[in-house]
């Protein structure tokens, strides 16, 4: 028995030795501890391993980045490696800014990992170890003194065939550093001398609107900028501009060569190369004002056209009913018109502020973003049902100051007009009208005050027709006098609201699944029952009767309906259902587009969403018909759908790349042309056919 136990113990020891992770050595001094730590427990032959120099720094002391700033020196690594093994450069983490007695240094405190890629040769034998050794020369400084520290640290890196797991404890930390380390990106950068200042202008899809707050440029070389001087950043059109004070090297020799460094923003950090530009920065101010004025004008026109878009039809019904009710009371009409305008403007500004806040936080949000949330879609569906029941006379809404026996009205007074304005914006969000694309795209690239002003102009355009009629006695006199026809009109106008509710329920089902659909339908039934009982209660109260049963029944039904609706939104999200993709050759991805273009194909990309009414109208009228489908086949066009019904950051970034904040967007890539043709937001079969024929003709010519 004892012998068997010894054999078992030795087997465990041998197994542990066979799969032991790399062993590291820690070197300590008074102010710093240095060690060599692998990201994974072992490395495979022919792979790239990540090994990090870990520095644990005494509180009050620090080491330095590749550009140390005004004092100090960068950490240097000198490797001693086996034959065939090579080390790459340090993947420098973003440094801290360390002000010291009027100077500014760039470095690290407390703890830092400096990852380095190590190339493992394919000839490395599984089961062996590779001895890695590096001399780490660090300048370790406090506010009072600096001490050079040179340490040799070693690591025995195990070689195994299997996929390596992360090193326990430290592997995940190193992986985060590697993933977030600044890297080169597709960012256009220009640098111009403006007196004593340097102005860095950058543009790229990676940059998020709102990135100006906290933006900072770390040059790789000293003398480029005055490190202690403040850097001021702002959005100007599609560009992020960063104004810095020129450093001694630039002041002495001028701006003669590209400047490299790291641009840090709240949304990420990237390596950029800024080419010298001859354009004076001060000459751009007038251009920015012109872009803002153009965007504001386009927003006003787009808001006017938005009144004609399909998604706003239900609200047009409510506005028509409200105008008819107050047409022969000019004072009430003026009040309602101004209240409606206030509701529209307030809601546009709130939605715009939320959108800008999301994007400033690095979220890829766009216009109509709230309808990507199933909970919001469900709430709006039930709200539309309630409004329809109100217009049908099932229940009324009383003014807060009215007594039990006062006349009940539907959407009463200024509060009703304000609420109608709120609904108009919420329901209009799925639509984008002509001129809106440029306006919204420009707004999301501008400073927040300008962006909010553009959104407000969009709201003014949406509310303007109603406001003009309500303020014009001559137009109001053209409305027929009040009478029984008004009650019939309201009953008829309830049906667009029911239609909107059904459409939102369908969108909700597409976002969730059949089980959630059953629950939201049950919630709608309970809501209708509760509001019907509430209407009975109101009738009883107006007659002076008690209505305890109706009150209790209404409360229970409404509470049950809200509970069922909440349960529907909490269900796990089902797999995407077939919608626009049914007619698509393939779902959209940037890689799929590139692969198809490499094969010389014409590519049609439809950026759409189930909650976008304009998208669905275009698809039914111009994309899903037999003629378009035949032409797609005839021209060999690959039809792709980018479905934004649910949140998808890849699609949001692609929309941003083309200056759009929402759907629809239609792109046709023709062979031999780098940029795609952008089709109008309102399609006809003829527009699509002409564009496909042009793309096919271009392919034949090339």
XYZ file of C-alpha atoms in Angstrom:
702
model
C 0.000 0.000 0.000
C 2.811 2.408 0.945
C 4.660 1.595 -2.261
C 1.566 2.296 -4.333
C 1.136 5.631 -2.599
C 4.763 6.588 -3.367
C 4.301 5.671 -7.027
C 1.127 7.784 -7.162
C 2.909 10.731 -5.486
C 5.803 10.600 -7.950
C 3.321 10.458 -10.845
C 1.676 13.620 -9.573
C 5.038 15.368 -9.257
C 6.063 14.364 -12.787
C 2.706 15.518 -14.202
C 3.012 18.834 -12.420
C 6.531 19.246 -13.777
C 5.424 18.421 -17.318
C 2.754 21.098 -17.342
C 4.454 23.643 -15.072
C 4.152 27.244 -16.215
C 7.170 29.366 -16.948
C 9.230 30.243 -13.885
C 10.158 33.891 -13.350
C 12.845 35.625 -11.314
C 12.158 38.774 -9.247
C 14.916 41.352 -8.666
C 14.427 43.878 -5.869
C 15.986 47.172 -4.876
C 14.973 49.883 -2.435
C 12.620 51.680 -4.848
C 11.591 49.094 -7.443
C 11.022 45.381 -8.032
C 11.529 44.026 -11.557
C 10.427 40.663 -12.932
C 9.751 38.984 -16.273
C 6.214 37.595 -16.576
C 4.674 35.642 -19.503
C 1.112 36.359 -20.606
C 0.479 32.619 -21.152
C 1.708 29.687 -19.100
C 3.693 28.321 -22.032
C 4.348 28.991 -25.721
C 3.849 26.848 -28.814
C 6.546 26.292 -31.477
C 6.332 28.896 -34.270
C 4.127 31.264 -32.235
C 4.538 34.780 -30.865
C 4.635 34.837 -27.081
C 4.020 37.960 -25.052
C 6.402 38.477 -22.142
C 6.136 41.557 -19.954
C 8.686 43.353 -17.836
C 6.808 44.036 -14.627
C 7.858 47.023 -12.522
C 6.512 47.368 -8.976
C 7.440 50.910 -8.007
C 7.668 52.306 -4.491
C 4.948 54.905 -3.678
C 6.181 58.412 -4.463
C 8.519 57.148 -7.199
C 8.006 56.563 -10.923
C 9.593 55.287 -14.127
C 9.262 56.716 -17.630
C 7.579 56.286 -21.027
C 9.473 56.223 -24.357
C 9.406 60.066 -24.313
C 10.051 60.853 -20.645
C 8.970 64.475 -20.997
C 11.006 67.247 -19.385
C 13.256 65.019 -17.252
C 14.155 61.401 -16.595
C 14.841 58.622 -19.082
C 12.853 55.866 -20.786
C 13.181 52.266 -19.636
C 15.603 50.368 -21.905
C 15.691 46.604 -22.491
C 18.701 44.596 -23.679
C 17.829 40.966 -24.418
C 19.932 37.826 -24.234
C 18.043 35.093 -26.095
C 18.663 31.569 -27.431
C 19.426 31.154 -31.156
C 16.360 31.634 -33.352
C 14.447 33.576 -30.688
C 13.910 37.318 -31.251
C 12.276 40.119 -29.264
C 10.210 42.964 -30.670
C 9.798 46.509 -29.362
C 7.947 47.354 -26.159
C 4.178 47.729 -26.543
C 4.149 50.903 -24.455
C 1.020 51.391 -22.334
C -0.478 54.873 -22.330
C 1.588 56.901 -19.828
C 0.472 59.070 -16.949
C 1.087 62.808 -17.001
C 3.299 63.621 -14.008
C 3.686 67.353 -13.237
C 6.796 68.041 -11.154
C 7.712 71.608 -10.065
C 6.637 73.301 -13.283
C 7.783 70.430 -15.496
C 5.717 67.678 -17.111
C 6.937 64.095 -17.289
C 5.359 61.052 -18.913
C 5.667 57.794 -17.038
C 4.303 55.164 -14.681
C 3.808 54.771 -10.945
C 2.897 51.954 -8.552
C 2.888 49.087 -11.075
C 3.309 48.766 -14.809
C 3.664 45.921 -17.321
C 5.804 46.569 -20.401
C 4.777 43.792 -22.856
C 7.221 42.598 -25.501
C 6.438 40.135 -28.355
C 8.859 37.189 -28.442
C 9.096 35.159 -31.670
C 9.392 31.434 -30.913
C 11.068 29.399 -33.682
C 9.162 26.507 -35.220
C 12.119 24.276 -34.315
C 11.528 24.723 -30.572
C 11.004 21.298 -29.002
C 7.780 20.672 -27.055
C 8.612 19.717 -23.482
C 11.700 21.943 -23.405
C 12.156 25.430 -21.951
C 13.667 28.553 -23.462
C 15.889 30.638 -21.166
C 15.040 34.332 -21.616
C 17.179 37.027 -20.047
C 16.872 40.793 -20.248
C 18.809 43.682 -18.745
C 16.338 46.330 -17.607
C 17.751 49.837 -17.244
C 15.238 52.127 -15.540
C 15.427 55.687 -14.309
C 13.531 55.592 -11.006
C 12.673 59.078 -9.764
C 10.811 60.899 -7.028
C 10.051 64.620 -6.876
C 13.459 65.165 -5.281
C 15.915 62.768 -6.899
C 16.516 60.142 -9.616
C 18.309 56.821 -9.269
C 19.359 54.715 -12.293
C 18.458 51.070 -11.705
C 19.893 48.227 -13.790
C 18.610 44.703 -13.220
C 18.980 41.422 -15.083
C 15.800 39.344 -14.901
C 15.336 35.867 -16.303
C 12.504 33.560 -17.274
C 12.340 29.882 -18.184
C 9.572 29.817 -20.819
C 8.023 26.376 -21.239
C 7.318 25.045 -24.759
C 4.194 22.922 -25.293
C 2.079 21.896 -28.275
C -1.288 22.599 -26.615
C -3.087 25.952 -26.668
C -1.682 27.807 -23.652
C -3.920 29.249 -20.923
C -3.309 32.693 -19.450
C -0.859 32.873 -16.592
C -2.829 32.793 -13.364
C -3.319 36.230 -11.844
C -1.111 38.250 -14.191
C -1.966 36.921 -17.637
C -5.299 38.736 -17.817
C -3.681 42.025 -16.711
C -1.015 41.738 -19.419
C -3.680 40.853 -22.006
C -5.621 44.033 -21.135
C -2.449 46.098 -21.565
C -1.740 44.497 -24.954
C -5.326 45.000 -26.153
C -5.437 48.659 -25.094
C -1.885 49.641 -26.096
C -1.912 52.473 -28.675
C -1.401 51.206 -32.210
C -1.337 52.748 -35.657
C -4.829 53.377 -37.091
C -6.423 54.783 -40.236
C -6.386 58.350 -38.917
C -5.499 61.279 -41.133
C -3.345 63.733 -39.164
C -1.929 67.122 -40.121
C 0.188 69.552 -38.118
C 0.459 73.273 -38.768
C 2.475 76.037 -37.118
C 0.260 78.902 -35.982
C 2.510 81.513 -34.375
C 3.794 80.093 -31.102
C 1.325 77.209 -31.301
C 1.076 73.908 -33.097
C -2.371 72.790 -34.287
C -2.869 69.055 -34.758
C -5.876 68.230 -36.958
C -7.025 64.601 -37.053
C -9.873 62.817 -38.782
C -10.836 59.135 -38.750
C -13.655 56.653 -38.164
C -12.052 55.560 -34.870
C -12.513 59.023 -33.376
C -15.775 59.438 -31.465
C -17.691 62.709 -31.335
C -17.128 64.102 -27.877
C -13.488 62.947 -27.962
C -12.352 66.556 -27.516
C -12.946 66.296 -23.783
C -9.725 64.834 -22.358
C -7.919 64.583 -25.707
C -4.121 64.795 -25.429
C -1.150 64.290 -27.746
C 2.003 62.522 -26.468
C 4.807 63.100 -29.020
C 7.425 60.380 -29.340
C 10.247 62.929 -29.427
C 11.149 65.677 -26.987
C 11.156 69.319 -28.048
C 8.072 69.002 -30.254
C 5.679 70.584 -27.745
C 6.013 72.386 -24.443
C 5.029 69.495 -22.195
C 3.708 71.537 -19.223
C 1.532 73.770 -21.444
C -2.180 73.006 -21.662
C -3.534 71.335 -24.793
C -6.936 72.594 -25.976
C -9.106 70.361 -28.160
C -12.360 70.964 -30.041
C -14.431 69.465 -32.860
C -14.568 71.536 -36.030
C -16.775 69.883 -38.622
C -15.427 66.370 -39.162
C -12.031 67.185 -37.636
C -10.702 67.081 -34.110
C -8.292 69.969 -33.579
C -5.741 69.996 -30.778
C -3.869 73.254 -30.090
C -0.491 72.923 -28.331
C 2.418 75.234 -27.592
C 5.378 74.559 -29.901
C 8.470 73.098 -28.226
C 12.061 74.268 -28.460
C 13.027 72.030 -31.401
C 10.133 73.329 -33.517
C 10.765 76.944 -32.466
C 14.426 76.675 -33.490
C 14.269 74.635 -36.715
C 10.622 75.006 -37.763
C 8.165 72.281 -38.721
C 10.113 70.406 -41.390
C 9.241 66.726 -40.977
C 6.354 64.492 -39.870
C 5.706 64.288 -36.141
C 4.811 60.954 -34.574
C 3.108 60.300 -31.284
C 0.059 58.962 -29.477
C -3.323 60.666 -29.604
C -5.276 59.832 -26.452
C -9.055 60.412 -26.216
C -11.782 59.105 -23.873
C -12.727 56.649 -26.627
C -9.239 55.174 -27.105
C -5.617 55.939 -27.988
C -3.835 55.563 -31.331
C -0.408 56.126 -32.824
C -0.567 58.874 -35.449
C 1.870 60.419 -37.883
C 1.130 64.094 -38.491
C 2.386 65.529 -41.751
C 3.339 69.228 -41.853
C 0.550 71.294 -43.411
C 0.823 74.639 -45.150
C -2.781 75.598 -44.384
C -2.968 78.229 -41.616
C -5.195 76.958 -38.833
C -6.763 80.370 -38.298
C -8.224 80.314 -41.834
C -10.612 77.489 -40.929
C -12.863 79.452 -38.588
C -15.092 80.870 -41.302
C -15.408 77.428 -42.872
C -16.620 75.967 -39.600
C -19.276 78.660 -39.259
C -20.409 78.006 -42.829
C -20.617 74.254 -42.189
C -22.685 74.906 -39.070
C -24.994 77.305 -40.938
C -25.432 74.810 -43.780
C -26.137 71.971 -41.346
C -28.684 74.095 -39.473
C -30.456 75.003 -42.726
C -30.499 71.374 -43.854
C -31.867 70.370 -40.451
C -34.728 72.867 -40.782
C -35.603 71.635 -44.288
C -35.224 68.000 -43.212
C -37.571 68.603 -40.286
C -40.180 70.072 -42.623
C -39.928 67.071 -44.962
C -40.082 64.728 -41.968
C -43.776 65.620 -41.674
C -44.324 63.720 -44.929
C -42.490 60.556 -43.877
C -44.557 57.418 -43.130
C -43.504 57.108 -39.484
C -45.021 60.505 -38.642
C -48.484 59.726 -40.057
C -49.918 58.598 -36.687
C -48.831 61.871 -35.089
C -50.285 63.852 -38.001
C -53.599 62.308 -36.997
C -53.240 63.606 -33.454
C -52.203 67.056 -34.689
C -55.181 67.175 -37.068
C -57.564 66.270 -34.242
C -56.022 68.922 -31.992
C -56.231 71.607 -34.704
C -59.844 70.736 -35.411
C -60.714 71.029 -31.721
C -59.142 74.470 -31.227
C -59.465 75.993 -34.711
C -62.240 78.391 -33.709
C -60.637 79.413 -30.433
C -57.564 81.377 -31.606
C -56.213 81.819 -28.096
C -56.310 78.085 -27.429
C -54.834 77.386 -30.878
C -51.869 79.691 -30.197
C -51.317 78.073 -26.805
C -51.427 74.587 -28.316
C -49.102 75.530 -31.156
C -46.470 76.934 -28.797
C -46.847 73.983 -26.395
C -46.450 71.526 -29.273
C -43.284 73.344 -30.389
C -41.915 73.216 -26.823
C -42.609 69.474 -26.603
C -40.865 68.843 -29.912
C -37.831 70.984 -29.073
C -37.467 69.603 -25.545
C -37.589 66.006 -26.729
C -35.176 66.589 -29.611
C -32.683 68.219 -27.247
C -33.019 65.448 -24.637
C -32.563 62.693 -27.240
C -29.644 64.584 -28.791
C -27.979 65.084 -25.400
C -28.348 61.373 -24.623
C -26.958 60.462 -28.038
C -23.956 62.790 -27.612
C -23.335 61.449 -24.097
C -23.332 57.852 -25.353
C -20.940 58.705 -28.146
C -18.663 60.707 -25.838
C -18.470 57.600 -23.645
C -17.282 55.610 -26.664
C -20.626 54.021 -27.522
C -21.468 53.596 -31.185
C -24.954 55.071 -31.018
C -26.896 56.696 -33.846
C -30.202 58.408 -34.577
C -33.069 56.153 -33.514
C -30.789 54.399 -31.001
C -33.572 54.152 -28.392
C -35.602 51.851 -30.656
C -32.784 49.305 -30.624
C -33.775 48.587 -27.020
C -36.655 46.058 -26.804
C -37.866 47.606 -23.532
C -38.302 50.991 -25.219
C -40.037 49.395 -28.196
C -42.462 47.546 -25.903
C -43.205 50.699 -23.891
C -43.897 52.699 -27.047
C -46.199 49.968 -28.412
C -48.294 50.029 -25.237
C -48.275 53.832 -25.238
C -49.557 53.947 -28.833
C -52.292 51.485 -27.875
C -53.290 53.715 -24.955
C -53.389 56.815 -27.176
C -55.548 54.977 -29.701
C -57.975 53.892 -26.962
C -58.089 57.479 -25.764
C -58.969 58.763 -29.237
C -61.604 56.013 -29.525
C -63.292 57.354 -26.408
C -62.573 54.320 -24.203
C -61.230 56.628 -21.483
C -60.436 60.293 -21.054
C -57.601 62.341 -19.641
C -58.620 64.974 -17.112
C -56.754 68.171 -16.355
C -55.101 67.936 -12.927
C -57.184 70.818 -11.550
C -60.534 69.507 -12.768
C -63.029 68.071 -10.339
C -64.807 64.768 -10.515
C -67.766 66.217 -12.303
C -65.845 68.340 -14.786
C -65.856 67.588 -18.487
C -63.270 64.983 -19.431
C -61.207 65.804 -22.472
C -58.818 63.827 -24.633
C -55.227 65.074 -24.523
C -56.368 68.330 -22.880
C -54.913 71.831 -23.051
C -51.259 72.749 -23.216
C -50.208 69.473 -21.563
C -51.872 67.467 -24.337
C -50.205 69.586 -27.033
C -46.814 69.249 -25.299
C -47.286 65.479 -24.996
C -48.194 65.286 -28.693
C -44.918 67.040 -29.486
C -43.015 64.529 -27.380
C -44.693 61.624 -29.178
C -44.022 63.214 -32.557
C -40.264 63.155 -31.962
C -40.155 59.683 -30.416
C -42.155 58.170 -33.264
C -40.343 60.207 -35.936
C -36.937 58.942 -34.763
C -37.058 55.787 -36.950
C -37.277 57.991 -40.050
C -34.662 60.144 -41.689
C -35.789 62.555 -44.369
C -33.773 64.050 -47.238
C -31.295 66.697 -45.999
C -31.313 65.127 -42.524
C -28.370 62.825 -43.208
C -25.903 65.675 -43.752
C -27.324 67.708 -40.866
C -27.200 64.889 -38.306
C -23.832 63.619 -39.517
C -22.342 67.110 -39.172
C -24.004 67.669 -35.791
C -22.413 64.554 -34.297
C -18.965 65.826 -35.293
C -19.406 69.319 -33.837
C -19.044 70.674 -30.306
C -22.055 69.904 -28.112
C -23.634 73.430 -28.208
C -23.580 73.470 -32.016
C -24.873 69.892 -32.193
C -27.799 70.661 -29.880
C -28.612 73.769 -31.918
C -28.785 71.689 -35.116
C -31.087 69.146 -33.458
C -33.252 72.033 -32.243
C -33.487 73.327 -35.829
C -34.633 69.870 -36.890
C -37.361 70.060 -34.246
C -38.351 73.523 -35.409
C -38.790 72.191 -38.934
C -40.971 69.317 -37.703
C -43.215 71.633 -35.642
C -43.258 74.588 -38.036
C -46.343 73.704 -40.157
C -48.497 73.141 -37.070
C -47.115 76.302 -35.433
C -47.784 78.461 -38.508
C -51.394 77.240 -38.755
C -52.037 77.738 -35.032
C -50.721 81.321 -35.174
C -52.619 82.275 -38.334
C -56.271 83.327 -37.791
C -56.876 83.286 -41.573
C -55.848 79.631 -41.825
C -57.767 78.670 -38.685
C -60.980 80.151 -40.116
C -60.812 77.637 -42.962
C -61.450 74.772 -40.541
C -65.129 73.708 -40.233
C -66.993 74.691 -37.079
C -66.993 72.247 -34.137
C -69.745 69.642 -34.148
C -70.454 65.909 -33.922
C -68.068 65.350 -36.841
C -65.139 65.986 -34.455
C -65.966 62.919 -32.339
C -66.202 60.793 -35.480
C -62.880 62.219 -36.742
C -61.149 61.356 -33.473
C -62.500 57.803 -33.621
C -61.196 57.410 -37.168
C -57.823 58.950 -36.286
C -57.377 56.355 -33.543
C -56.667 53.676 -36.145
C -53.271 55.065 -37.242
C -52.284 54.799 -33.581
C -53.412 51.171 -33.489
C -51.379 50.605 -36.640
C -48.323 52.158 -35.002
C -48.809 49.905 -31.973
C -48.988 46.795 -34.196
C -45.872 47.862 -36.074
C -43.951 48.356 -32.812
C -45.111 44.959 -31.551
C -43.768 43.416 -34.766
C -40.425 45.198 -34.247
C -40.383 43.966 -30.646
C -40.962 40.394 -31.827
C -38.078 40.713 -34.310
C -35.814 41.971 -31.526
C -36.766 39.256 -29.032
C -38.710 36.127 -30.003
C -42.050 34.327 -30.011
C -42.267 33.881 -26.233
C -41.731 37.593 -25.633
C -44.279 38.346 -28.374
C -46.919 36.293 -26.542
C -46.211 38.180 -23.326
C -46.381 41.637 -24.919
C -49.697 40.738 -26.586
C -51.016 39.636 -23.189
C -49.758 42.906 -21.699
C -51.622 44.840 -24.412
C -54.817 42.919 -23.646
C -54.536 43.657 -19.925
C -53.789 47.313 -20.660
C -56.878 47.600 -22.862
C -59.015 45.950 -20.164
C -57.618 48.217 -17.463
C -58.210 51.406 -19.488
C -61.732 50.265 -20.374
C -62.529 49.763 -16.686
C -60.962 53.139 -15.962
C -63.259 54.702 -18.557
C -66.273 53.104 -16.803
C -65.011 54.594 -13.554
C -64.827 58.033 -15.151
C -68.398 57.754 -16.466
C -69.635 56.651 -13.030
C -67.841 59.548 -11.318
C -69.346 62.058 -13.739
C -72.801 60.698 -12.779
C -72.006 60.982 -9.078
C -71.935 57.182 -8.540
C -69.330 55.172 -6.686
C -67.141 52.972 -8.839
C -65.142 50.879 -6.400
C -65.292 47.715 -8.523
C -64.159 49.478 -11.697
C -61.358 51.245 -9.804
C -60.030 48.023 -8.280
C -60.393 46.114 -11.560
C -58.627 48.868 -13.526
C -55.747 49.066 -11.034
C -55.253 45.291 -10.979
C -55.399 45.000 -14.777
C -52.972 47.860 -15.330
C -50.513 46.552 -12.732
C -50.727 43.047 -14.202
C -50.184 44.425 -17.706
C -47.104 46.356 -16.637
C -45.741 43.276 -14.883
C -46.269 41.065 -17.925
C -44.653 43.690 -20.179
C -41.635 43.910 -17.873
C -41.350 40.107 -17.940
C -41.379 40.169 -21.747
C -38.433 42.559 -21.862
C -36.417 40.462 -19.401
C -36.546 37.257 -21.441
C -33.289 36.127 -23.090
C -32.904 37.541 -26.586
C -33.637 34.971 -29.273
C -31.533 34.411 -32.344
C -32.103 36.948 -35.143
C -35.119 36.160 -37.286
C -35.315 36.428 -41.026
C -36.384 39.807 -42.281
C -34.592 41.874 -44.840
C -31.941 39.154 -45.007
C -34.413 36.830 -46.748
C -33.679 38.542 -50.066
C -30.030 39.208 -49.304
C -27.267 37.130 -50.827
C -25.249 37.523 -47.628
C -25.289 39.592 -44.419
C -23.032 42.648 -44.542
C -19.541 42.675 -43.158
C -16.658 44.878 -44.220
C -14.612 41.753 -45.016
C -17.404 40.350 -47.199
C -17.526 43.602 -49.185
C -13.758 43.577 -49.658
C -13.775 39.933 -50.768
C -16.567 40.511 -53.295
C -14.868 43.593 -54.706
C -11.614 41.659 -55.062
C -13.541 39.234 -57.302
C -14.737 42.135 -59.490
C -18.365 41.975 -58.378
C -20.853 44.822 -58.082
C -21.955 45.090 -54.441
C -25.219 46.646 -53.211
C -25.357 47.262 -49.440
C -28.659 48.055 -47.725
C -28.242 49.549 -44.235
C -31.662 49.067 -42.662
C -33.591 48.291 -39.467
C -37.010 46.854 -38.757
C -37.968 49.965 -36.780
C -37.076 52.231 -39.729
C -40.350 52.821 -41.578
C -38.603 54.601 -44.452
C -36.368 51.546 -44.862
C -39.338 49.196 -45.048
C -41.194 51.382 -47.538
C -38.091 51.520 -49.749
C -37.608 47.770 -49.546
C -41.191 47.030 -50.474
C -41.372 49.631 -53.253
C -37.919 49.469 -54.826
C -35.824 46.542 -53.591
C -38.077 43.514 -53.111
C -39.962 43.782 -56.414
C -39.424 41.267 -59.205
C -37.826 43.793 -61.554
C -35.075 44.771 -59.108
C -34.397 41.160 -58.176
C -34.073 40.229 -61.857
C -31.724 43.146 -62.478
C -29.559 42.158 -59.496
C -29.206 38.684 -60.995
C -28.633 40.029 -64.513
C -25.835 42.362 -63.430
C -24.277 39.785 -61.087
C -24.681 42.141 -58.155
C -24.075 40.811 -54.656
C -26.867 42.171 -52.440
C -25.945 42.604 -48.766
C -28.039 43.723 -45.801
C -26.630 45.459 -42.728
C -29.450 44.992 -40.208
C -29.316 47.595 -37.418
C -32.545 46.481 -35.706
C -30.444 45.504 -32.746
C -27.387 47.394 -31.656
C -24.327 46.616 -33.777
C -21.250 48.789 -33.271
C -19.722 47.666 -36.574
C -22.697 49.034 -38.489
C -22.705 52.223 -36.423
C -19.049 52.838 -37.252
C -19.667 52.190 -40.961
C -22.539 54.683 -40.935
C -20.236 57.229 -39.292
C -17.661 56.622 -42.010
C -20.155 57.910 -44.562
C -21.250 60.835 -42.390
C -24.548 59.234 -41.345
C -26.021 58.904 -37.869
C -28.867 56.549 -38.795
C -30.501 54.387 -41.434
C -31.370 54.079 -44.280
C -28.135 54.153 -46.234
C -27.727 52.543 -49.672
C -24.283 51.958 -51.195
C -23.353 50.535 -54.599
C -19.719 49.543 -55.086
C -18.673 49.443 -58.734
C -15.502 47.619 -59.864
C -12.597 49.943 -60.470
C -13.966 52.690 -58.200
C -12.727 53.123 -54.664
C -15.699 55.078 -53.283
C -19.249 53.701 -53.515
C -22.205 55.533 -55.025
C -24.614 56.679 -52.303
C -28.260 56.442 -53.337
C -30.997 58.796 -52.116
C -32.845 57.975 -48.885
C -36.134 57.675 -50.770
C -35.850 55.027 -53.486
C -37.800 54.198 -56.608
C -37.265 51.169 -58.857
C -35.921 53.519 -61.524
C -33.269 55.013 -59.215
C -32.055 51.560 -58.219
C -32.087 50.250 -61.800
C -30.096 53.196 -63.157
C -27.474 52.865 -60.407
C -27.074 49.114 -60.971
C -26.708 49.594 -64.718
C -24.041 52.285 -64.210
C -22.093 49.990 -61.874
C -22.355 47.056 -64.290
C -21.247 49.262 -67.201
C -18.234 50.343 -65.164
C -17.303 46.711 -64.586
C -17.446 45.955 -68.311
C -15.367 49.034 -69.106
C -12.709 48.033 -66.574
